[in-house]
mmCIF file of C-alpha atoms in Angstrom:
data_model
loop_
_atom_site.group_PDB
_atom_site.id
_atom_site.type_symbol
_atom_site.label_atom_id
_atom_site.label_comp_id
_atom_site.label_asym_id
_atom_site.label_seq_id
_atom_site.Cartn_x
_atom_site.Cartn_y
_atom_site.Cartn_z
ATOM 1 C CA MET A 37 21.944 -26.778 -93.413
ATOM 2 C CA ARG A 38 20.283 -29.916 -93.924
ATOM 3 C CA ALA A 39 23.186 -31.198 -95.902
ATOM 4 C CA GLY A 40 25.545 -30.393 -93.389
ATOM 5 C CA MET A 41 23.917 -32.158 -90.735
ATOM 6 C CA TYR A 42 23.665 -35.362 -92.950
ATOM 7 C CA LEU A 43 27.214 -35.032 -93.661
ATOM 8 C CA ALA A 44 27.883 -34.662 -89.706
ATOM 9 C CA GLY A 45 25.786 -37.869 -89.158
ATOM 10 C CA ALA A 46 27.397 -39.805 -91.443
ATOM 11 C CA GLY A 47 30.988 -38.859 -90.073
ATOM 12 C CA LEU A 48 29.408 -39.633 -86.398
ATOM 13 C CA LEU A 49 28.238 -43.311 -88.221
ATOM 14 C CA ALA A 50 31.672 -43.874 -89.667
ATOM 15 C CA VAL A 51 33.227 -43.080 -86.131
ATOM 16 C CA VAL A 52 30.808 -45.497 -84.561
ATOM 17 C CA SER A 53 31.321 -48.145 -87.470
ATOM 18 C CA SER A 54 35.088 -48.220 -87.071
ATOM 19 C CA THR A 55 34.611 -48.388 -83.195
ATOM 20 C CA ALA A 56 32.595 -51.379 -83.580
ATOM 21 C CA LEU A 57 34.950 -52.980 -85.966
ATOM 22 C CA ALA A 58 37.894 -52.363 -83.894
ATOM 23 C CA MET A 59 36.303 -54.286 -81.093
ATOM 24 C CA ASP A 60 35.336 -57.039 -83.116
ATOM 25 C CA GLU A 61 38.872 -57.465 -84.365
ATOM 26 C CA GLU A 62 40.421 -60.639 -83.981
ATOM 27 C CA LYS A 63 43.986 -60.543 -82.012
ATOM 28 C CA SER A 64 46.904 -62.565 -80.768
ATOM 29 C CA PHE A 65 48.615 -62.930 -77.223
ATOM 30 C CA ASN A 66 51.550 -65.300 -76.955
ATOM 31 C CA GLY A 67 50.145 -67.176 -80.055
ATOM 32 C CA ILE A 68 46.650 -67.201 -78.891
ATOM 33 C CA ASN A 69 44.196 -65.748 -80.803
ATOM 34 C CA TYR A 70 41.371 -64.009 -79.126
ATOM 35 C CA ALA A 71 38.472 -61.310 -79.881
ATOM 36 C CA CYS A 72 36.550 -58.783 -77.588
ATOM 37 C CA ALA A 73 32.857 -58.652 -78.906
ATOM 38 C CA GLY A 74 29.509 -58.917 -78.142
ATOM 39 C CA VAL A 75 28.146 -55.296 -78.626
ATOM 40 C CA GLY A 76 25.324 -55.048 -80.972
ATOM 41 C CA GLY A 77 23.328 -57.789 -82.934
ATOM 42 C CA GLU A 78 25.873 -57.913 -85.863
ATOM 43 C CA SER A 79 28.440 -59.000 -83.532
ATOM 44 C CA GLN A 80 26.501 -61.291 -81.607
ATOM 45 C CA ASN A 81 25.680 -63.173 -84.568
ATOM 46 C CA ASP A 82 29.069 -63.396 -85.998
ATOM 47 C CA PRO A 83 29.767 -66.700 -87.255
ATOM 48 C CA ARG A 84 33.348 -66.225 -86.426
ATOM 49 C CA TRP A 85 33.006 -66.675 -82.404
ATOM 50 C CA SER A 86 31.497 -69.961 -82.791
ATOM 51 C CA ASN A 87 35.163 -71.215 -83.552
ATOM 52 C CA TYR A 88 36.433 -70.255 -80.296
ATOM 53 C CA PRO A 89 36.544 -72.839 -77.780
ATOM 54 C CA ALA A 90 36.325 -70.490 -74.712
ATOM 55 C CA LYS A 91 33.740 -67.778 -74.047
ATOM 56 C CA LEU A 92 33.674 -65.520 -70.972
ATOM 57 C CA VAL A 93 30.565 -63.187 -70.706
ATOM 58 C CA PHE A 94 30.969 -60.341 -68.204
ATOM 59 C CA ALA A 95 28.334 -59.066 -66.298
ATOM 60 C CA GLY A 96 27.500 -56.597 -63.586
ATOM 61 C CA GLY A 97 24.811 -57.286 -60.240
ATOM 62 C CA ASN A 98 21.942 -55.945 -62.485
ATOM 63 C CA GLY A 99 22.665 -58.302 -65.089
ATOM 64 C CA ASP A 100 24.125 -55.511 -67.637
ATOM 65 C CA TYR A 101 27.022 -56.421 -69.768
ATOM 66 C CA LEU A 102 30.572 -55.233 -68.622
ATOM 67 C CA SER A 103 33.491 -54.010 -70.452
ATOM 68 C CA ASP A 104 37.104 -53.138 -69.467
ATOM 69 C CA ILE A 105 37.753 -56.180 -67.626
ATOM 70 C CA ALA A 106 41.404 -57.199 -67.093
ATOM 71 C CA VAL A 107 41.782 -61.014 -67.453
ATOM 72 C CA SER A 108 44.398 -63.432 -66.639
ATOM 73 C CA ILE A 109 44.556 -67.090 -67.399
ATOM 74 C CA GLU A 110 46.927 -69.906 -66.395
ATOM 75 C CA ASN A 111 47.342 -73.415 -67.839
ATOM 76 C CA ALA A 112 46.897 -76.424 -65.433
ATOM 77 C CA LYS A 113 50.767 -76.375 -64.471
ATOM 78 C CA GLY A 114 49.967 -72.806 -63.258
ATOM 79 C CA GLU A 115 51.901 -71.005 -65.886
ATOM 80 C CA PRO A 116 50.739 -67.759 -67.286
ATOM 81 C CA VAL A 117 49.532 -68.147 -70.886
ATOM 82 C CA PHE A 118 47.134 -65.070 -71.677
ATOM 83 C CA GLU A 119 46.084 -61.739 -70.467
ATOM 84 C CA THR A 120 44.027 -58.659 -71.847
ATOM 85 C CA VAL A 121 41.826 -55.631 -70.835
ATOM 86 C CA CYS A 122 38.638 -56.576 -72.992
ATOM 87 C CA ASP A 123 36.975 -53.616 -74.073
ATOM 88 C CA GLY A 124 33.752 -55.601 -74.798
ATOM 89 C CA PRO A 125 31.127 -57.805 -72.805
ATOM 90 C CA TRP A 126 32.511 -61.237 -74.418
ATOM 91 C CA LEU A 127 35.819 -62.490 -74.611
ATOM 92 C CA LEU A 128 36.344 -64.975 -77.221
ATOM 93 C CA VAL A 129 40.091 -67.198 -76.468
ATOM 94 C CA ASN A 130 41.295 -69.753 -78.704
ATOM 95 C CA LEU A 131 42.609 -71.887 -75.884
ATOM 96 C CA PRO A 132 43.849 -75.450 -76.463
ATOM 97 C CA PRO A 133 42.125 -78.084 -74.590
ATOM 98 C CA ASP A 134 43.050 -78.272 -70.990
ATOM 99 C CA LYS A 135 41.960 -77.069 -67.353
ATOM 100 C CA TYR A 136 42.430 -72.949 -66.994
ATOM 101 C CA ARG A 137 42.789 -70.855 -63.774
ATOM 102 C CA ILE A 138 41.255 -67.544 -64.470
ATOM 103 C CA ALA A 139 41.488 -64.393 -62.932
ATOM 104 C CA ALA A 140 39.107 -61.162 -64.089
ATOM 105 C CA VAL A 141 38.740 -57.804 -62.287
ATOM 106 C CA ALA A 142 36.166 -55.124 -63.175
ATOM 107 C CA GLU A 143 36.794 -51.817 -62.054
ATOM 108 C CA SER A 144 40.401 -52.382 -60.869
ATOM 109 C CA ALA A 145 38.750 -53.318 -57.585
ATOM 110 C CA TYR A 146 36.308 -56.430 -57.945
ATOM 111 C CA ARG A 147 38.108 -60.039 -58.597
ATOM 112 C CA ASN A 148 36.524 -63.165 -59.870
ATOM 113 C CA GLU A 149 38.563 -66.117 -59.944
ATOM 114 C CA PHE A 150 37.419 -69.360 -61.519
ATOM 115 C CA THR A 151 38.392 -72.748 -63.271
ATOM 116 C CA LEU A 152 37.499 -73.550 -66.864
ATOM 117 C CA ASN A 153 37.890 -76.594 -68.432
ATOM 118 C CA VAL A 154 38.118 -76.244 -72.309
ATOM 119 C CA GLY A 155 38.096 -79.230 -75.031
ATOM 120 C CA GLY A 156 35.588 -81.795 -75.922
ATOM 121 C CA GLY A 157 34.897 -80.430 -79.283
ATOM 122 C CA HIS A 158 32.339 -77.791 -78.205
ATOM 123 C CA GLN A 159 32.580 -73.746 -77.053
ATOM 124 C CA THR A 160 32.729 -73.706 -73.450
ATOM 125 C CA GLU A 161 30.838 -70.720 -71.948
ATOM 126 C CA HIS A 162 31.118 -68.865 -68.599
ATOM 127 C CA ILE A 163 29.246 -65.986 -67.127
ATOM 128 C CA VAL A 164 31.779 -63.720 -64.991
ATOM 129 C CA ARG A 165 29.512 -61.901 -62.784
ATOM 130 C CA PHE A 166 30.636 -58.936 -60.623
ATOM 131 C CA PRO A 167 27.650 -58.415 -57.977
ATOM 132 C CA GLU A 168 29.196 -55.439 -56.851
ATOM 133 C CA VAL A 169 29.327 -53.461 -59.957
ATOM 134 C CA MET A 170 26.072 -51.965 -60.714
ATOM 135 C CA ASN A 171 25.783 -49.733 -64.182
#
């Protein structure tokens, strides 16, 4: 019986690990590389994330991380350049230097819009708060 429980536990660990790896996978949209990450210490300390010039952190009204946030980004000319639904609390985006208009939507109802200046040789981080969302 113990061996069976061990194998079932190992299978669960494999599923959890593959889910975490899938979330931290680097992807591309319209030639812009991005990643949804930030769950767990290993992900939060991943050195790849420091290479992204823009980092959005999604948080609810109680300060807890949020995921499944729809994000759309327009450049300074108002042209759409990026969109995704992020399955993690961090969205890292390899945006070229520019001023961007960003819209983030939580739970299909709560919208947060802001401007983000990207550039200057460092990572620009913005905490996107949704005070209406309480986990």
